[in-house]
């Protein structure tokens, strides 16, 4: 499932960055030639020592912690009530190897940007740990080569080791789990293999599996927590994927076909087919499933500067409604988010940024529910 779904995301990204007509004639071949490694997966040690501070991009005692960034008008809490484990999305694009070296400057720089725009939403309620991990390179999601799954397994092994260390350092505090894209894939596996059916499940305030599809029938029953059904509910899973509307004329009119076509060819964690199954869709503005909210209810979208060095918060500009099988539709006439809006009006890169202030409020509300 991992390779197939991120293959769809890869298609969308190339559509966004390449000439439309060139892609339509040669896209898949060009992507594979440009991005899929032509080497074997390197024989790497199981994982690094996550007791060392340098193995983390963010942790409470790390100087220059990017997860502590906030836009003007917000500040991180000085009394964190929760421990937050955040898994960043893919930031490694190299085709010379299948897994990112932990010291890759470009990949780490992109990952830090993701922490500022995504993990920072949780610094109002918790102390944040975000591990460096040998993420699978972007090209791993464009191929069915066995090396691609090997690369994903290496990445997940790092996440798992980091999670074990996180549990030691978090003490007995309540836990928030969050991730995006490749990070959300690893989080869904972590929930299935390490949280479901264990005492740890009772410590989870919420799990934000964002930018990754979760089938209500084929995945959710094995993930250890239910989907959130109310805004003030604790111990549940939130998930959404953001699409503007309408699509451009040359795109599939449904916008989401590149996701559903490949997703429907796979089986979920239960072993059941995902084809045609509804997806978990939490409206991040209201915190409720299958809900609709006007732009006026959006407490604040992060609007990035052109060089992505900073962002401002702007309220009341992005609506949201769960539609169809469970995609989050965010309307038209949206703010300019820069060059990274993907083809088909796919706002995947901005799943957190579009609703940053509401996610921040959502985490605080669920923390209060957990304590109460």
Coordinates of C-alpha atoms in Angstrom, one line a residue:
X1 CA 0.0 0.0 0.0
X2 CA 2.8 2.4 0.9
X3 CA 4.5 2.3 -2.5
X4 CA 1.2 2.5 -4.4
X5 CA -0.3 5.4 -2.6
X6 CA 2.9 7.5 -2.6
X7 CA 3.2 6.6 -6.2
X8 CA 0.0 8.6 -6.7
X9 CA 1.4 11.5 -4.6
X10 CA 4.6 11.4 -6.7
X11 CA 2.5 11.6 -9.9
X12 CA 0.8 14.7 -8.5
X13 CA 4.1 16.3 -7.5
X14 CA 5.7 15.8 -10.9
X15 CA 2.5 17.2 -12.5
X16 CA 3.0 20.2 -10.4
X17 CA 6.6 20.7 -11.1
X18 CA 6.9 19.5 -14.7
X19 CA 5.4 20.8 -18.0
X20 CA 1.9 19.4 -18.3
X21 CA 2.2 18.1 -21.9
X22 CA 5.7 16.6 -21.3
X23 CA 4.3 14.7 -18.4
X24 CA 1.2 13.4 -20.3
X25 CA 3.4 11.8 -22.9
X26 CA 6.5 10.7 -20.9
X27 CA 5.7 11.3 -17.2
X28 CA 6.0 7.8 -15.6
X29 CA 9.2 7.0 -17.6
X30 CA 10.7 10.4 -16.8
X31 CA 9.9 10.0 -13.1
X32 CA 11.4 6.6 -12.8
X33 CA 14.5 7.6 -14.8
X34 CA 15.0 10.7 -12.7
X35 CA 14.1 9.6 -9.2
X36 CA 14.2 5.8 -8.8
X37 CA 17.6 4.6 -7.5
X38 CA 19.4 2.2 -9.8
X39 CA 21.4 0.6 -7.0
X40 CA 20.8 -2.0 -4.4
X41 CA 19.7 -1.0 -0.9
X42 CA 22.7 -0.4 1.2
X43 CA 23.4 -2.8 4.0
X44 CA 22.8 -0.5 6.9
X45 CA 22.9 -1.1 10.7
X46 CA 19.5 -1.6 12.3
X47 CA 19.3 1.9 13.8
X48 CA 21.2 4.6 15.6
X49 CA 21.3 5.3 19.3
X50 CA 18.2 7.5 20.0
X51 CA 19.4 8.3 23.5
X52 CA 21.8 10.8 21.7
X53 CA 20.4 14.3 21.2
X54 CA 21.8 14.5 17.7
X55 CA 19.5 11.7 16.6
X56 CA 16.5 14.1 16.9
X57 CA 15.4 17.0 14.9
X58 CA 13.3 18.2 17.8
X59 CA 13.2 17.3 21.5
X60 CA 12.6 19.4 24.6
X61 CA 16.3 19.9 25.4
X62 CA 17.5 20.5 21.9
X63 CA 18.9 24.0 21.1
X64 CA 17.3 25.6 18.1
X65 CA 14.3 23.2 18.2
X66 CA 12.4 24.0 15.0
X67 CA 9.2 22.6 16.5
X68 CA 9.1 25.5 18.9
X69 CA 8.6 28.0 16.1
X70 CA 5.3 29.9 16.2
X71 CA 3.8 32.7 14.1
X72 CA 3.2 36.1 15.5
X73 CA 0.6 36.1 18.3
X74 CA 1.4 32.6 19.5
X75 CA 3.9 31.1 21.9
X76 CA 4.9 27.6 22.9
X77 CA 3.7 26.5 26.3
X78 CA 6.2 26.6 29.2
X79 CA 4.3 23.9 31.0
X80 CA 3.7 21.0 28.5
X81 CA 1.1 18.6 29.7
X82 CA 1.6 16.0 26.9
X83 CA 4.5 14.4 25.2
X84 CA 4.2 14.6 21.4
X85 CA 5.8 12.1 19.0
X86 CA 5.9 13.6 15.5
X87 CA 7.1 11.9 12.3
X88 CA 8.0 14.2 9.4
X89 CA 7.1 13.6 5.7
X90 CA 9.5 12.7 2.9
X91 CA 12.2 15.3 2.4
X92 CA 14.9 13.2 0.6
X93 CA 14.8 13.3 -3.2
X94 CA 18.2 11.7 -4.1
X95 CA 18.3 8.8 -6.6
X96 CA 21.8 7.7 -5.7
X97 CA 20.6 5.7 -2.7
X98 CA 17.3 4.3 -1.3
X99 CA 17.5 5.8 2.2
X100 CA 18.4 9.2 3.4
X101 CA 21.7 9.6 5.3
X102 CA 20.9 11.2 8.7
X103 CA 23.4 14.0 8.0
X104 CA 22.0 15.0 4.5
X105 CA 21.9 18.8 4.7
X106 CA 19.2 19.3 2.1
X107 CA 16.8 16.7 3.4
X108 CA 17.3 17.9 7.0
X109 CA 16.6 21.5 5.9
X110 CA 13.3 20.5 4.2
X111 CA 12.4 18.4 7.2
X112 CA 12.9 21.4 9.6
X113 CA 10.6 23.4 7.4
X114 CA 8.0 20.7 7.9
X115 CA 8.5 20.8 11.6
X116 CA 7.9 24.5 11.7
X117 CA 4.8 24.4 9.6
X118 CA 3.3 21.1 11.0
X119 CA 4.7 19.9 14.4
X120 CA 4.6 23.5 15.7
X121 CA 0.8 23.2 15.9
X122 CA 1.3 21.0 19.0
X123 CA 3.7 23.1 21.0
X124 CA 0.9 24.8 22.8
X125 CA 0.0 21.7 24.7
X126 CA 3.0 19.4 24.6
X127 CA 6.8 18.8 24.5
X128 CA 7.7 17.6 21.0
X129 CA 10.0 14.8 20.0
X130 CA 10.7 14.4 16.2
X131 CA 13.3 11.8 15.2
X132 CA 15.8 11.9 12.4
X133 CA 15.2 8.7 10.5
X134 CA 16.6 7.1 7.3
X135 CA 13.5 7.9 5.3
X136 CA 12.8 6.2 2.1
X137 CA 13.8 8.4 -0.8
X138 CA 11.0 9.9 -2.9
X139 CA 11.7 7.5 -5.8
X140 CA 11.0 4.5 -3.7
X141 CA 7.3 5.3 -4.2
X142 CA 7.5 5.2 -8.0
X143 CA 8.4 1.5 -8.4
X144 CA 7.4 -2.0 -7.4
X145 CA 11.1 -3.0 -7.0
X146 CA 11.7 -5.1 -3.8
X147 CA 14.2 -2.5 -2.8
X148 CA 11.5 0.0 -2.3
X149 CA 9.8 -2.0 0.5
X150 CA 13.2 -2.7 2.0
X151 CA 13.9 1.0 2.1
X152 CA 10.5 1.6 3.8
X153 CA 11.3 -1.1 6.3
X154 CA 14.6 0.5 7.2
X155 CA 12.8 3.8 7.7
X156 CA 10.2 2.3 9.9
X157 CA 12.9 0.5 11.9
X158 CA 14.3 3.8 12.8
X159 CA 10.9 5.3 13.7
X160 CA 10.3 2.3 16.0
X161 CA 13.6 2.6 17.8
X162 CA 13.0 6.3 18.2
X163 CA 9.5 5.6 19.6
X164 CA 10.9 3.2 22.2
X165 CA 13.4 5.9 23.4
X166 CA 10.6 8.5 23.3
X167 CA 8.5 6.3 25.7
X168 CA 11.4 6.2 28.1
X169 CA 11.9 9.9 28.1
X170 CA 8.2 10.9 28.1
X171 CA 7.7 9.3 31.5
X172 CA 4.0 8.8 32.4
X173 CA 2.7 11.8 30.5
X174 CA -0.2 11.5 28.1
X175 CA 0.9 11.1 24.5
X176 CA 0.0 12.8 21.2
X177 CA 1.0 11.0 18.0
X178 CA 1.2 12.9 14.7
X179 CA 2.7 12.5 11.3
X180 CA 2.3 13.5 7.7
X181 CA 2.5 11.6 4.4
X182 CA 5.4 9.1 4.7
X183 CA 5.4 10.0 8.4
X184 CA 1.7 9.2 8.6
X185 CA 2.3 5.9 6.9
X186 CA 4.9 4.9 9.5
X187 CA 2.5 6.2 12.2
X188 CA -0.4 4.0 11.0
X189 CA 2.0 1.0 11.1
X190 CA 3.2 2.0 14.6
X191 CA -0.4 2.2 15.8
X192 CA -1.2 -1.3 14.3
X193 CA 1.9 -3.0 15.6
X194 CA 2.8 -1.2 18.9
X195 CA -0.3 0.5 20.3
X196 CA -3.3 -1.7 19.3
X197 CA -4.2 -4.0 22.1
X198 CA -1.7 -2.7 24.6
X199 CA -1.9 -0.6 27.8
X200 CA -0.2 2.2 25.8
X201 CA -3.4 2.8 23.9
X202 CA -5.0 4.2 27.1
X203 CA -2.3 6.9 27.2
X204 CA -3.0 8.3 23.7
X205 CA -4.7 11.7 23.7
X206 CA -5.1 11.6 19.9
X207 CA -3.3 10.3 16.8
X208 CA -3.1 12.7 13.8
X209 CA -2.7 10.4 10.7
X210 CA -2.7 13.2 8.2
X211 CA -2.1 13.1 4.5
X212 CA -2.5 9.4 4.4
X213 CA -5.8 7.4 3.6
X214 CA -7.3 5.3 6.4
X215 CA -10.0 2.9 5.4
X216 CA -12.8 2.8 7.9
X217 CA -13.4 -0.9 7.3
X218 CA -10.1 -2.3 6.0
X219 CA -7.6 -0.4 8.2
X220 CA -9.2 1.2 11.3
X221 CA -10.2 -2.0 13.1
X222 CA -6.5 -3.0 13.4
X223 CA -5.2 0.4 14.4
X224 CA -6.0 0.2 18.1
X225 CA -8.0 3.4 18.4
X226 CA -11.4 4.5 17.0
X227 CA -11.9 7.4 14.6
X228 CA -12.8 10.6 16.4
X229 CA -16.5 11.1 16.5
X230 CA -16.6 14.3 18.5
X231 CA -14.5 17.5 19.0
X232 CA -14.0 16.9 22.7
X233 CA -13.1 13.2 22.4
X234 CA -9.8 11.7 23.5
X235 CA -8.1 8.4 22.5
X236 CA -9.0 8.5 18.8
X237 CA -7.6 9.0 15.3
X238 CA -7.9 12.0 13.1
X239 CA -7.2 11.9 9.3
X240 CA -7.8 14.1 6.3
X241 CA -6.5 14.8 2.8
X242 CA -7.0 18.3 1.4
X243 CA -8.3 19.1 -2.1
X244 CA -9.3 22.4 -3.6
X245 CA -12.1 22.7 -6.2
X246 CA -12.9 22.7 -9.0
X247 CA -10.0 21.0 -10.8
X248 CA -8.3 22.5 -13.8
X249 CA -9.7 21.4 -17.1
X250 CA -6.9 19.0 -17.9
X251 CA -7.2 17.2 -14.6
X252 CA -9.6 14.4 -13.6
X253 CA -12.8 16.1 -12.5
X254 CA -12.9 14.2 -9.3
X255 CA -9.4 15.5 -8.3
X256 CA -8.9 12.4 -6.1
X257 CA -8.7 9.7 -8.8
X258 CA -5.0 9.3 -8.7
X259 CA -5.3 8.4 -5.0
X260 CA -8.4 6.1 -5.2
X261 CA -7.3 4.2 -8.3
X262 CA -4.2 2.8 -6.6
X263 CA -5.6 2.7 -3.1
X264 CA -8.5 0.5 -4.3
X265 CA -6.0 -2.1 -5.6
X266 CA -4.6 -2.8 -2.1
X267 CA -5.7 -4.6 1.0
X268 CA -5.8 -3.0 4.4
X269 CA -4.4 -4.0 7.8
X270 CA -7.4 -6.3 8.3
X271 CA -6.5 -8.2 5.1
X272 CA -9.7 -7.0 3.5
X273 CA -9.8 -5.1 0.2
X274 CA -9.8 -1.3 0.4
X275 CA -11.7 -0.9 -2.9
X276 CA -14.7 1.4 -2.5
X277 CA -14.4 1.6 1.3
X278 CA -15.1 4.9 3.0
X279 CA -12.1 6.9 4.4
X280 CA -11.7 8.5 7.8
X281 CA -12.3 12.2 7.2
X282 CA -12.0 14.5 10.2
X283 CA -12.8 18.1 9.5
X284 CA -9.8 19.9 11.1
X285 CA -11.8 23.1 11.6
X286 CA -14.4 21.5 13.8
X287 CA -12.7 18.3 14.9
X288 CA -15.8 16.3 13.8
X289 CA -16.1 13.5 11.2
X290 CA -17.9 14.1 7.9
X291 CA -18.5 17.7 8.9
X292 CA -18.8 21.0 7.0
X293 CA -17.4 24.3 8.2
X294 CA -17.3 27.8 6.6
X295 CA -14.1 29.8 6.2
X296 CA -15.2 32.1 9.0
X297 CA -14.7 29.2 11.4
X298 CA -11.0 28.7 10.4
X299 CA -9.0 30.2 13.2
X300 CA -5.9 30.6 11.2
X301 CA -4.0 29.4 8.1
X302 CA -0.2 29.6 7.8
X303 CA 0.6 31.7 4.7
X304 CA 4.3 31.1 3.8
X305 CA 6.6 33.8 2.5
X306 CA 8.0 33.2 -0.9
X307 CA 11.3 31.9 0.4
X308 CA 9.5 29.7 3.0
X309 CA 11.7 31.3 5.7
X310 CA 8.6 32.5 7.7
X311 CA 4.8 32.5 7.7
X312 CA 2.0 34.6 8.9
X313 CA -1.3 33.5 10.3
X314 CA -4.5 34.5 8.5
X315 CA -8.0 33.6 9.9
X316 CA -11.2 33.1 7.9
X317 CA -9.8 32.2 4.5
X318 CA -10.1 28.4 4.1
X319 CA -13.4 26.4 4.5
X320 CA -13.5 22.6 4.7
X321 CA -16.1 19.9 4.2
X322 CA -15.8 16.1 4.1
X323 CA -17.1 14.8 0.8
X324 CA -17.6 11.6 -1.2
X325 CA -15.7 8.7 0.2
X326 CA -13.9 10.9 2.7
X327 CA -11.7 13.6 1.1
X328 CA -11.5 17.1 2.6
X329 CA -12.7 19.6 0.1
X330 CA -11.5 23.2 0.7
X331 CA -13.4 25.2 -1.9
X332 CA -12.1 27.7 -4.5
X333 CA -10.6 31.2 -4.2
X334 CA -8.0 30.0 -1.8
X335 CA -5.0 32.0 -0.6
X336 CA -1.7 31.8 -2.5
X337 CA 0.2 29.0 -0.8
X338 CA 3.2 29.2 -3.2
X339 CA 4.4 26.8 -6.0
X340 CA 3.8 23.6 -4.1
X341 CA 0.1 23.1 -4.7
X342 CA -0.1 19.9 -6.6
X343 CA -2.0 19.1 -9.8
X344 CA -5.6 18.3 -9.4
X345 CA -5.9 21.0 -6.8
X346 CA -4.2 18.7 -4.3
X347 CA -3.1 20.6 -1.2
X348 CA -1.3 17.6 0.3
X349 CA 1.8 19.7 1.2
X350 CA -0.4 22.1 3.3
X351 CA -2.7 19.6 5.1
X352 CA -1.5 21.0 8.4
X353 CA -0.8 24.6 7.4
X354 CA -4.3 25.3 6.1
X355 CA -5.8 24.6 9.5
X356 CA -2.8 25.3 11.8
X357 CA -4.7 27.3 14.5
X358 CA -7.6 24.9 14.5
X359 CA -5.3 21.9 14.9
X360 CA -3.6 23.7 17.8
X361 CA -7.0 24.3 19.4
X362 CA -8.0 20.7 18.7
X363 CA -5.0 19.3 20.5
X364 CA -5.7 21.5 23.5
X365 CA -9.4 20.5 23.6
X366 CA -8.6 16.8 23.4
X367 CA -6.0 17.1 26.1
X368 CA -8.5 18.7 28.3
X369 CA -11.0 15.9 27.5
X370 CA -8.3 13.3 28.3
X371 CA -7.6 14.9 31.7
X372 CA -11.2 15.4 32.5

